[in-house]
Coordinates of C-alpha atoms and ligand atoms in Angstrom, one line a residue:
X1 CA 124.1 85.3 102.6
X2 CA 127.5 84.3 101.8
X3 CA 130.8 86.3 102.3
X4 CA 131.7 88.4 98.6
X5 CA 134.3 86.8 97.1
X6 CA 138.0 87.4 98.1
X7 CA 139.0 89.5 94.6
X8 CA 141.2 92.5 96.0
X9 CA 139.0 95.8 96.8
X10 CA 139.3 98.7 94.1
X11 CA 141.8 101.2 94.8
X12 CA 139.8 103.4 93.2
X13 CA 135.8 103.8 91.7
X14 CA 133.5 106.8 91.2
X15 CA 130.9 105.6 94.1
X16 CA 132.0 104.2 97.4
X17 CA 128.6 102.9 99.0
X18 CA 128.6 102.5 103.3
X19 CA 126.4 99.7 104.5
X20 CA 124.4 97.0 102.9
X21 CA 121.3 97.7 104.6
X22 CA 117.9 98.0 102.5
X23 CA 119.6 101.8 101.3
X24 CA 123.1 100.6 100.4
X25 CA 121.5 97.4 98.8
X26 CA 119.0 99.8 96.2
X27 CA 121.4 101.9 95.4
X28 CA 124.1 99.0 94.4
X29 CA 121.7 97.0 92.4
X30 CA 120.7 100.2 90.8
X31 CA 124.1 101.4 90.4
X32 CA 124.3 98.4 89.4
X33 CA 121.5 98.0 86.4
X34 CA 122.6 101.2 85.4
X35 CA 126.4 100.8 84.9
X36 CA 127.7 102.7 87.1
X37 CA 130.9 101.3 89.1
X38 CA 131.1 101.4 92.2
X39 CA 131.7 99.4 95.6
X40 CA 129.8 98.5 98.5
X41 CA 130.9 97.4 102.3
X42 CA 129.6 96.2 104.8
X43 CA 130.5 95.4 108.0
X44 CA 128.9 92.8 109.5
X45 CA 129.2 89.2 107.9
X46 CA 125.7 88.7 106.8
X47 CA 121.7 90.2 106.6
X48 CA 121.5 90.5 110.5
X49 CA 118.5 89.0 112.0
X50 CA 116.2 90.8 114.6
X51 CA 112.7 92.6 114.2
X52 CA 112.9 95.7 112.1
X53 CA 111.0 96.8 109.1
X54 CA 107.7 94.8 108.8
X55 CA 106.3 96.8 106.0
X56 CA 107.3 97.6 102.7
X57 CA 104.7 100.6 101.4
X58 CA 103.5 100.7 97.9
X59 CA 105.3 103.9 96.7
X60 CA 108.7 101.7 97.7
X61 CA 107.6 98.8 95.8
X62 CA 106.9 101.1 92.9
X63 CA 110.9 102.3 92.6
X64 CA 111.8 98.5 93.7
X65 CA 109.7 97.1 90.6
X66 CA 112.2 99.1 88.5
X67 CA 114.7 97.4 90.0
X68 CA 113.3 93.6 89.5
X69 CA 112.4 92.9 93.3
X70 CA 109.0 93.9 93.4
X71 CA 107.5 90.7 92.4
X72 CA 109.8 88.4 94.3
X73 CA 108.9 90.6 97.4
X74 CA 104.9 90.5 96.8
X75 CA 105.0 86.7 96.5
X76 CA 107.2 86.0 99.7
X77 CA 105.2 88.5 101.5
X78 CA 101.2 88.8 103.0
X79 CA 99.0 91.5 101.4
X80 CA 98.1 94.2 104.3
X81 CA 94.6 96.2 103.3
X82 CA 94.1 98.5 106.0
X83 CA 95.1 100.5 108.6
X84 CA 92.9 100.9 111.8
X85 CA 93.2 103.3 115.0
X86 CA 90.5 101.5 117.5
X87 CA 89.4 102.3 121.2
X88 CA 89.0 98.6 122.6
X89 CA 86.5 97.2 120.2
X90 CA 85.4 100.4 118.4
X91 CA 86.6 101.3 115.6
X92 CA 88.0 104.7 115.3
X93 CA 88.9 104.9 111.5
X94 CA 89.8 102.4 108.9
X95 CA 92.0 103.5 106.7
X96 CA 92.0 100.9 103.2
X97 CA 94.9 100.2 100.6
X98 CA 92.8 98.9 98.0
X99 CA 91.5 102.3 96.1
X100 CA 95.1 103.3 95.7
X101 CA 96.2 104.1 92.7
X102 CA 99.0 101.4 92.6
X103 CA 100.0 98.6 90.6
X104 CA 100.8 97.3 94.0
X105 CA 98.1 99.2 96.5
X106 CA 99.3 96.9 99.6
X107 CA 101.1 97.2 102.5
X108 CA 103.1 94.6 102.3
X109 CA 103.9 92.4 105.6
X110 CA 107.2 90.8 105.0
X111 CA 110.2 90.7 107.0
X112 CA 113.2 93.3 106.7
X113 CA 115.4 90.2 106.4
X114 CA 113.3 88.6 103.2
X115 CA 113.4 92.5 101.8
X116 CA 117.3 92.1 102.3
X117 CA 117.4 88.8 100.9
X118 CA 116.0 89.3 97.9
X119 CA 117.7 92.9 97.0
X120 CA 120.8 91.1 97.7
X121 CA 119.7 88.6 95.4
X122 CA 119.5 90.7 92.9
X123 CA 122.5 92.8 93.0
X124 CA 124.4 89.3 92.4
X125 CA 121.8 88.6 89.7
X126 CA 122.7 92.2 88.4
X127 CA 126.5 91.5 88.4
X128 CA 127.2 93.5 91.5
X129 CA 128.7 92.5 95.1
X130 CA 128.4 93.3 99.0
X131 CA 131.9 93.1 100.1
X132 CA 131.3 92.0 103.3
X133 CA 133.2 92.2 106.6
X134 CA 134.8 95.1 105.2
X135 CA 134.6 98.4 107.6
X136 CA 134.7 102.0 106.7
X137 CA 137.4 103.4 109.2
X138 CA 137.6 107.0 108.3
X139 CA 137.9 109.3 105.1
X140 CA 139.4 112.5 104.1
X141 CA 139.3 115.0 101.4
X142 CA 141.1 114.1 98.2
X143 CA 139.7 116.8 95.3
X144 CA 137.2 116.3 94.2
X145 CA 136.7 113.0 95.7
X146 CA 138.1 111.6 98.9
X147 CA 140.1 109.0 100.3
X148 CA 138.9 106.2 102.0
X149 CA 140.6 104.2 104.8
X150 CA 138.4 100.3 104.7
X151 CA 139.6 97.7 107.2
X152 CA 139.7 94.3 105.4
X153 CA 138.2 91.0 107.5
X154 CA 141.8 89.6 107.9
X155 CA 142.7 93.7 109.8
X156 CA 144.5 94.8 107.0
X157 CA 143.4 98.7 106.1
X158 CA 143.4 99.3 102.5
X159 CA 143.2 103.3 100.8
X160 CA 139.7 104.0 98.3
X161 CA 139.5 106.5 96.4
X162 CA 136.3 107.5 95.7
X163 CA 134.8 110.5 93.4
X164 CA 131.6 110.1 95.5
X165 CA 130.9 108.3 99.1
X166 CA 127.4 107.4 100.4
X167 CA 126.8 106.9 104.3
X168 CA 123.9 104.1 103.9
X169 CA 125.8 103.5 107.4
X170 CA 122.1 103.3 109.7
X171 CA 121.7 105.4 112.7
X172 CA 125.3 105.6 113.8
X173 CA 126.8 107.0 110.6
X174 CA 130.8 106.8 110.1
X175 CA 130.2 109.0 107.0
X176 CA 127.6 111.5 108.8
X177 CA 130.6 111.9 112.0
X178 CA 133.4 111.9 109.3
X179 CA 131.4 114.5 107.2
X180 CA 130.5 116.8 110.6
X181 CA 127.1 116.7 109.4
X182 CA 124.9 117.1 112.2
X183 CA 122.0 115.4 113.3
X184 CA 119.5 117.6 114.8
X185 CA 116.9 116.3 117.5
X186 CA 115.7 114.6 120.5
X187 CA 115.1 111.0 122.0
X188 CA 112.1 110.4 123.5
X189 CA 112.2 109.6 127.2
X190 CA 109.6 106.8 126.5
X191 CA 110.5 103.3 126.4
X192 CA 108.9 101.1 124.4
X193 CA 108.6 97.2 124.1
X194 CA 108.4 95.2 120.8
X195 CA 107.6 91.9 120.7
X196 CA 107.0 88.9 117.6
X197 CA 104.6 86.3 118.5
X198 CA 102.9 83.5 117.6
X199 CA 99.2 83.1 119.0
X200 CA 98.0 79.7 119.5
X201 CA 96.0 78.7 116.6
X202 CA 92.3 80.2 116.4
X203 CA 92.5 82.2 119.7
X204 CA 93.8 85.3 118.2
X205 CA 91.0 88.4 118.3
X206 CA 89.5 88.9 115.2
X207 CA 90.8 92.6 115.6
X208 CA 94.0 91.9 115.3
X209 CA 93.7 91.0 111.6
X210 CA 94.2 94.8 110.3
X211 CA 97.4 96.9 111.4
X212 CA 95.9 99.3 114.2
X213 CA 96.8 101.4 116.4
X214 CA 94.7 100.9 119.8
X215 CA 94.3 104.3 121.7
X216 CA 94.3 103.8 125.7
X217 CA 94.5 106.0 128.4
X218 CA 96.5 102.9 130.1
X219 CA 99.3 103.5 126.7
X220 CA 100.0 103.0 123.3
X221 CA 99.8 99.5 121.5
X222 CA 100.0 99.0 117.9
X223 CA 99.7 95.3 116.7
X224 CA 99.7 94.2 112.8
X225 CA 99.7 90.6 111.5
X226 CA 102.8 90.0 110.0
X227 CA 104.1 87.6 107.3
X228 CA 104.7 83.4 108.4
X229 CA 101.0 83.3 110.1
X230 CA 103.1 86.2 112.8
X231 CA 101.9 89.2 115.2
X232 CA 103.8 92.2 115.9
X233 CA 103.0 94.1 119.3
X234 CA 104.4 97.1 120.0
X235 CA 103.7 99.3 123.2
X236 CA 104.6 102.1 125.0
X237 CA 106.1 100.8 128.7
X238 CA 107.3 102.2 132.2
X239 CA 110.7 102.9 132.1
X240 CA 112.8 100.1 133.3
X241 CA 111.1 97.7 131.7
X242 CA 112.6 94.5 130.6
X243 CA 111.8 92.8 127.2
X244 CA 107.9 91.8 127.4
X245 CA 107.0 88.2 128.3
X246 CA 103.8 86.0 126.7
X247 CA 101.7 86.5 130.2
X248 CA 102.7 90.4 129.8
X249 CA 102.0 90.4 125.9
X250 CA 98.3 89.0 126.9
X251 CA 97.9 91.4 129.3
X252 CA 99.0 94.7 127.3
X253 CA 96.0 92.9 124.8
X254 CA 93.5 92.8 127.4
X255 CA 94.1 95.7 128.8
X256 CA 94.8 98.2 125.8
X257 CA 94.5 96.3 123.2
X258 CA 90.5 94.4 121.5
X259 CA 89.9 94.3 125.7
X260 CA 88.7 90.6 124.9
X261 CA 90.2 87.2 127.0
X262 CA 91.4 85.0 124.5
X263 CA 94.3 85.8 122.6
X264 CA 96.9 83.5 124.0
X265 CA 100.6 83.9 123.1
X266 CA 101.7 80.2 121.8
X267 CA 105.6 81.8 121.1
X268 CA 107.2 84.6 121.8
X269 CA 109.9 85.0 119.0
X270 CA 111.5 87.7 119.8
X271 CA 110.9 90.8 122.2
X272 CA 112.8 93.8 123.4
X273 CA 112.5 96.9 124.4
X274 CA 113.8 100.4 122.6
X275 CA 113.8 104.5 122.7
X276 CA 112.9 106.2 119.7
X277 CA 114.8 109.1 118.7
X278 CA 114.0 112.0 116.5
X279 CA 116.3 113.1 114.4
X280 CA 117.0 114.3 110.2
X281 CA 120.7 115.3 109.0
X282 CA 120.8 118.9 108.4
X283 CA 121.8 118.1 105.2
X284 CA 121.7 115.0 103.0
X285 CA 125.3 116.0 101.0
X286 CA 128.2 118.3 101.3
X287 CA 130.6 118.0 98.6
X288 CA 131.2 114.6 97.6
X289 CA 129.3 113.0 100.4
X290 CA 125.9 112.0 100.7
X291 CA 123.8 110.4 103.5
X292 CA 120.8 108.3 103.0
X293 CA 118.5 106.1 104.9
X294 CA 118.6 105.8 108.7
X295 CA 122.0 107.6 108.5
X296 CA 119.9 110.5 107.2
X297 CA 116.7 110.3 109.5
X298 CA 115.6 108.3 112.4
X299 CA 112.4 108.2 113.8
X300 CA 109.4 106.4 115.9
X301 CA 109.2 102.9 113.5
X302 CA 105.2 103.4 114.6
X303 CA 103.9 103.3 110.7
X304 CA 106.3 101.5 109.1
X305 CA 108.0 104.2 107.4
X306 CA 111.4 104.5 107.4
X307 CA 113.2 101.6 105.5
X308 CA 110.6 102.7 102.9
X309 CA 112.4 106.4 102.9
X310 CA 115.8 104.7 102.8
X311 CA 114.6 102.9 99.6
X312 CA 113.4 106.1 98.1
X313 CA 116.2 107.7 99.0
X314 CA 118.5 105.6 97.0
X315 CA 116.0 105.8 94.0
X316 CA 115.7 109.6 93.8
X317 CA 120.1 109.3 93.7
X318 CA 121.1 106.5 92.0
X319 CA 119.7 108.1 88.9
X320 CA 121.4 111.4 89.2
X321 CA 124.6 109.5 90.4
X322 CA 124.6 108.1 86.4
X323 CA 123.4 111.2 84.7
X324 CA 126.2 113.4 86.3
X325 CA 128.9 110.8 86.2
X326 CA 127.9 109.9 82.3
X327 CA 128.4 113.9 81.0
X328 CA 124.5 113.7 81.1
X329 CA 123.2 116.3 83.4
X330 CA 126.0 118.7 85.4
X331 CA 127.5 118.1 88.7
X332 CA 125.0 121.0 90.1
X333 CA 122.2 118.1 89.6
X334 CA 123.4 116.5 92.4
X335 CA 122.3 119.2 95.1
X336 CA 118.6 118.2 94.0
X337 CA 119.0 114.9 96.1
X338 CA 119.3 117.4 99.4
X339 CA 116.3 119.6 98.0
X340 CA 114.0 117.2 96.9
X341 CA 114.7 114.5 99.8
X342 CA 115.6 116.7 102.9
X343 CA 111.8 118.3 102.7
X344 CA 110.7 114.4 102.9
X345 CA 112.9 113.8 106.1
X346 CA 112.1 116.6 108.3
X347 CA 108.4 115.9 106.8
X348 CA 108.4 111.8 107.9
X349 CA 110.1 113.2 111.5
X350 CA 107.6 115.3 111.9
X351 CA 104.1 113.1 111.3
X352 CA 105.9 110.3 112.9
X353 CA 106.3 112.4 116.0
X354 CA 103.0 113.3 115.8
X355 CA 101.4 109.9 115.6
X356 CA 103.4 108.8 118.5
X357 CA 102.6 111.7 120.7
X358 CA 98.6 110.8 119.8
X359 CA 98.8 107.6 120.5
X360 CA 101.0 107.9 123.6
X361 CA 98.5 110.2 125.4
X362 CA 97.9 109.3 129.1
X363 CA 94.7 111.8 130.3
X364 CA 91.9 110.0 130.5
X365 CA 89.7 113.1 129.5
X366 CA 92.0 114.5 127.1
X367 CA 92.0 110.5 125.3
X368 CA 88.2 111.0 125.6
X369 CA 88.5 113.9 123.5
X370 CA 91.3 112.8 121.0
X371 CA 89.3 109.3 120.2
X372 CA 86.1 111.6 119.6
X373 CA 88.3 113.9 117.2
X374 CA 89.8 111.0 115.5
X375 CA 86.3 108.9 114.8
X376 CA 84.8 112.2 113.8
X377 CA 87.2 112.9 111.2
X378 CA 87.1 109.5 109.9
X379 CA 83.6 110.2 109.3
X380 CA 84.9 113.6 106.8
X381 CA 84.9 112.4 103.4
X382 CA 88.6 111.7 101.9
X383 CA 90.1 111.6 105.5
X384 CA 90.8 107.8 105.5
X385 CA 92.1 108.2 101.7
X386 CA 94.7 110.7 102.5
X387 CA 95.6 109.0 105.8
X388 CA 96.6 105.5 103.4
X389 CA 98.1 108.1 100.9
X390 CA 100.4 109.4 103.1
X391 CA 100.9 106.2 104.8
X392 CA 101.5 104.3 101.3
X393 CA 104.1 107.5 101.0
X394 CA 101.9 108.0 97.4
X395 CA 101.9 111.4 98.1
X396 CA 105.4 112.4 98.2
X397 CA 105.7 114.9 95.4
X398 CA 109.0 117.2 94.3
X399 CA 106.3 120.0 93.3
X400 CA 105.5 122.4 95.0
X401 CA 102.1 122.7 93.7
X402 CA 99.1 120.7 95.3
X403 CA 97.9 117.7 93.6
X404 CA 94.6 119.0 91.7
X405 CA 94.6 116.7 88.8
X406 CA 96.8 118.9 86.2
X407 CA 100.4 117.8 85.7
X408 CA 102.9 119.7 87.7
X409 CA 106.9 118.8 87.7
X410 CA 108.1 116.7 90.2
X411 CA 105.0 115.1 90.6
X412 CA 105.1 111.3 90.8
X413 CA 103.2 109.9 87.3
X414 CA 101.2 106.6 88.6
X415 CA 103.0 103.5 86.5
X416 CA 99.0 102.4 86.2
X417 CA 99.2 105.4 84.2
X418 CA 103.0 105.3 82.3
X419 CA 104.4 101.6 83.1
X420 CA 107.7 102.0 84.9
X421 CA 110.7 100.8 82.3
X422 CA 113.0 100.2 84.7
X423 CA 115.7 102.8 85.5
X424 CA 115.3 104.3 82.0
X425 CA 113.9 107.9 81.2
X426 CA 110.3 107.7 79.7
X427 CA 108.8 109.8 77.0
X428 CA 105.0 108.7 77.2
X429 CA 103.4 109.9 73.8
X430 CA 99.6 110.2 73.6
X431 CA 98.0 107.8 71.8
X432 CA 96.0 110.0 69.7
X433 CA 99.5 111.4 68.4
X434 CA 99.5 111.0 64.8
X435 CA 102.5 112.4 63.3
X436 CA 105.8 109.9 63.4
X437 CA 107.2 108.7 66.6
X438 CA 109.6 106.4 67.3
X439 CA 109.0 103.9 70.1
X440 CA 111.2 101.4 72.0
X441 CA 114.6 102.3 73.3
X442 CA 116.4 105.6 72.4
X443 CA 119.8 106.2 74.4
X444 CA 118.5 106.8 78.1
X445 CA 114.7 107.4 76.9
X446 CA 112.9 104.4 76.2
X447 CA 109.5 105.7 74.0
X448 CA 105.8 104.3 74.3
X449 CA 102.6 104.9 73.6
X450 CA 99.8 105.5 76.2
X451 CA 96.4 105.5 76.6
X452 CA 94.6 108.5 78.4
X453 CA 96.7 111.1 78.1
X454 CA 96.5 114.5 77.0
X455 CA 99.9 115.7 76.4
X456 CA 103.4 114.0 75.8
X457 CA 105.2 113.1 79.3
X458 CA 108.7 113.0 80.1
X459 CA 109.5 111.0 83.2
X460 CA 112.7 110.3 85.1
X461 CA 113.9 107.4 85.7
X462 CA 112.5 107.4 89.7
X463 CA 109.1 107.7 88.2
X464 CA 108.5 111.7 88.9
X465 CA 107.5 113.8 86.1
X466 CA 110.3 115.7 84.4
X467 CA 108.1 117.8 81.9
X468 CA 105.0 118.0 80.2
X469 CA 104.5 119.1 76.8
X470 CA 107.6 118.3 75.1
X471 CA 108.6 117.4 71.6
X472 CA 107.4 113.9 70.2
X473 CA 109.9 113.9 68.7
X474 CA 112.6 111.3 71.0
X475 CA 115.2 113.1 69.0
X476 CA 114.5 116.2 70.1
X477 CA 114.1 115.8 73.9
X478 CA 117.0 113.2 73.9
X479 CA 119.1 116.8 73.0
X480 CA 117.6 118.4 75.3
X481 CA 116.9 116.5 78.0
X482 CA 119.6 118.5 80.2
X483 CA 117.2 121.3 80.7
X484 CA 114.3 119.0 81.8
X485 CA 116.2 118.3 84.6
X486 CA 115.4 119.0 88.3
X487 CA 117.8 122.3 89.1
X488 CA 117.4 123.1 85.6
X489 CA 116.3 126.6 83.9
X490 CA 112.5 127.2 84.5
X491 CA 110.2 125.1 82.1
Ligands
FAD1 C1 112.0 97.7 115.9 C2 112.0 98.3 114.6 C3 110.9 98.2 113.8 C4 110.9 98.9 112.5 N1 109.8 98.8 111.7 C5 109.8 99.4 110.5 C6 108.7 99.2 109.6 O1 107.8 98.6 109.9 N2 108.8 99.9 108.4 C7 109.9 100.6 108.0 O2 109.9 101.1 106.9 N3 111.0 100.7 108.9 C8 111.0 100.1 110.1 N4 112.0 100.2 110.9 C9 113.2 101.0 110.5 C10 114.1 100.2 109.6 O3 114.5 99.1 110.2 C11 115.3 101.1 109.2 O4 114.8 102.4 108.7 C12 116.2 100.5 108.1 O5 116.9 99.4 108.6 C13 117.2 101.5 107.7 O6 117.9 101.0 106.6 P1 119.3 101.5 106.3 O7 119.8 100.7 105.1 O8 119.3 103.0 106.2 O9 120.2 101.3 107.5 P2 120.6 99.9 108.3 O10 119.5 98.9 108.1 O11 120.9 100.3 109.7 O12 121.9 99.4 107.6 C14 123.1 100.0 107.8 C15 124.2 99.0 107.5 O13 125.5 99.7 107.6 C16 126.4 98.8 108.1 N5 127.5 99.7 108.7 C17 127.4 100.5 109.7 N6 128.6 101.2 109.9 C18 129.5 100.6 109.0 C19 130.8 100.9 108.6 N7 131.6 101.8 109.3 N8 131.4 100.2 107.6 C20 130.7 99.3 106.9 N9 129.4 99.0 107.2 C21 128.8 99.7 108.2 C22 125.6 98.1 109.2 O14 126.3 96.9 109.6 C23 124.3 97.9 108.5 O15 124.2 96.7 107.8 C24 112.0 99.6 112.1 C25 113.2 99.6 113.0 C26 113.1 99.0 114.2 C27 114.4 99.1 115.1

């Protein structure tokens, strides 16, 4: 992509965005779509290349959708349908995509790069801008915002002032150092090797089709088909070790991996190795700072996870970014983005850690014993179905009630259910209303009728249920839609 056009940076704007990775770029081009000014830097000159996020989960593509990427993404990526844990041949459990309840029930298989691409894309298409080459030095307090101190590609260092900054800044954070948030947790000791490759045409095991996780008691290996006729191959590997090679690739197959001869490595496109760390911000804003994505949380990329969390992360923010900044909602809605998304962090950490610890297990008896567990509780009805739930990242809920069917605030509301209207508020009327409603587009709230429900629905503009049971009258919730929101006085 292109350098932004040399127009001098804003002195001033009411949200200062850190890094145009898949985080900075959803929140600008929904910043963006919803009117909100603001500016976005980046530091490096272009989408980077390398082998990061394969996977973009259907609960992300749901909150992209709103944002007109959705359908670019599905059609430049590969439909993924399950997700398998296998001993050698044997198939532990097979967890399947295709009963989610999803307009998009896929894990889709397309590059981190294309994902990039396209959100870039759209932020142009949106009348936004990355300004790139442009670095976040430091900042410093500046009621109620702060100041910013940006070094411009030709070294010059220009002052922002910004009512809000966001660290979508990756691992390394500027903003999370700058803030003294701190980042609580451990690296893992265990290397691990990732490679892209390209098996020569027909030789590649049948079992490699699915994304699966092989348990060995010789180490971990998890291998997925990825978009452009690809394979991804990811193991665990002594410490040391150097990026893997197509004889080593082979062997990791043969030995952990379908244990058939066969699957011969045509091209390695890239390999390296990596150490995982562990770690969630203790808190996801202080004042007028706020962290998202990898700048947030960091974890084992071992079921493609956390670009999706970045993406969500901007979602469940860009929204209250506008309602606050518009007189909408009061500034105290903010402090939702740490209690709804902070629980999510520490939650993706922690199941990510476990997975890896699983699958990383060396005892050949205690393997024995986990590969029984795991291909009994397959077996248990609705195992495999939460397993793709909480994979898809469907199940991520701001209530703190179980889902049992009933509505419950902060739930998410299915858009096979309520269509998602892009970053607008939605009051979903019953169908078998009969008294007058207004439909279409009313300030914020845009008004439909749907089939199938019981009750009226009011839904934010991330797709979570605000409340249940209100007025049908668009009027009427339009005044009060303050107290539907999150933070809000009990409903
Ligand atoms: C090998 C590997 C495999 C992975 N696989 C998956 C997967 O399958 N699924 C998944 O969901 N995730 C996966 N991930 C994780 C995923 O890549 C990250 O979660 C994602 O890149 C985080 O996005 P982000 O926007 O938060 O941060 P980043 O992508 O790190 O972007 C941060 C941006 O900020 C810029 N920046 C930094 N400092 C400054 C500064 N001071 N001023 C201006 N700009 C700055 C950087 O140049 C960068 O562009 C994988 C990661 C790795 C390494």
């Amino acid at each position: 992509m292109a350098s932004s056009p040399a127009a001098a940076l804003a002195t001033q704007t009411d949200v200062l965005i850190v890094g145009a990775g898949p985080a900075g770029l959803t929140l600008a081009a929904s910043l963006t779509q919803l009117g909100v000014d603001h500016v976005l830097i980046e530091r490096a000159d272009a989408v980077q290349p390398g082998s990061k996020a394969a996977f973009v989960q259907p609960r992300a593509l749901e909150y992209l959708d709103r944002v007109g990427v959705a359908d670019r993404l599905v059609a430049a990526g590969v439909r993924g349908r399950h997700f398998s844990v296998h001993d050698g041949p044997r198939t532990l459990l097979r967890a399947s995509y295709d009963n989610l309840d999803s307009p998009f029930p896929m894990m889709l298989l397309v590059s981190q790069q294309t994902t990039e691409k396209h959100l870039d894309r759209r932020l142009t298409e949106l009348g936004g801008t990355v300004r790139r080459r442009h670095k976040l030095i430091t900042f410093s307090p500046d009621f109620p915002g702060v100041t910013a101190a940006v070094a411009a590609p030709d070294g010059s260092v220009h002052a922002v002032y910004a009512r809000y900054v966001v660290g979508a800044d990756g691992v390394h954070s500027r903003v999370r150092s700058t803030a003294g948030i701190d980042f609580p947790g451990t690296a893992r000791e265990q290397l691990f090797a990732l490679a892209d490759v390209r098996f020569e045409p027909g030789s590649a095991s049948a079992l490699l089709e699915d994304t699966t996780f092989f348990f060995s008691s010789e180490g971990m290996l998890l291998t997925s088909p990825l978009a452009g006729g690809q394979h991804r191959v990811v193991a665990s590997v002594p410490s040391g070790s150097k990026a893997p090679t197509a004889e080593e690739i082979e062997t990791l197959l043969a030995t952990r991996g379908p244990r058939e001869s066969g699957s011969k490595v045509a091209e390695v496109i890239t390999a390296s190795t990596y150490h995982v760390q562990e770690r969630a911000a203790e808190k996801l804003s202080d004042g007028p700072v706020f962290l998202l994505g990898d700048a947030a949380h960091t974890h084992s990329p071992a079921g493609g996870q956390g670009m999706n969390t970045g993406i969500q992360d901007a979602g469940n923010l860009a929204w209250k970014l506008h309602a606050v900044l518009t007189g909408l909602a009061p500034e105290s809605l903010l402090d939702t983005y740490h209690g709804e998304r902070h629980p999510v962090s520490v939650g993706l950490v922690a199941f990510t850690s476990q997975m890896t610890s699983l699958a990383t297990m060396r005892d050949p008896e205690l393997c024995q014993l986990r590969n029984d567990i795991v291909a009994a509780a397959a077996r248990a009805p609705h195992v495999t179905d939460w397993l793709a739930r909480r994979l898809s990242q469907l199940d991520i809920s701001y209530s703190p009630e179980p889902a049992d069917g009933t509505y419950h605030v902060g739930q998410r509301v299915s858009p096979t259910l309520v269509p998602a209207a892009g970053l607008d508020w939605t009051l979903a009327l019953p169908t078998s209303h009969t008294g007058p409603a207004e439909t279409g587009r009313i300030g914020p709230v845009n008004v439909e009728f749907v089939d199938g429900l019981e009750t009226p629905l009011l839904i934010r503009p991330d797709g979570y249920l605000a409340a249940h049971g209100v007025s049908t009258d668009p009027h009427a919730v339009l005044t009060n839609l303050a107290s539907y929101l999150p933070g809000g006085p009990p409903r």
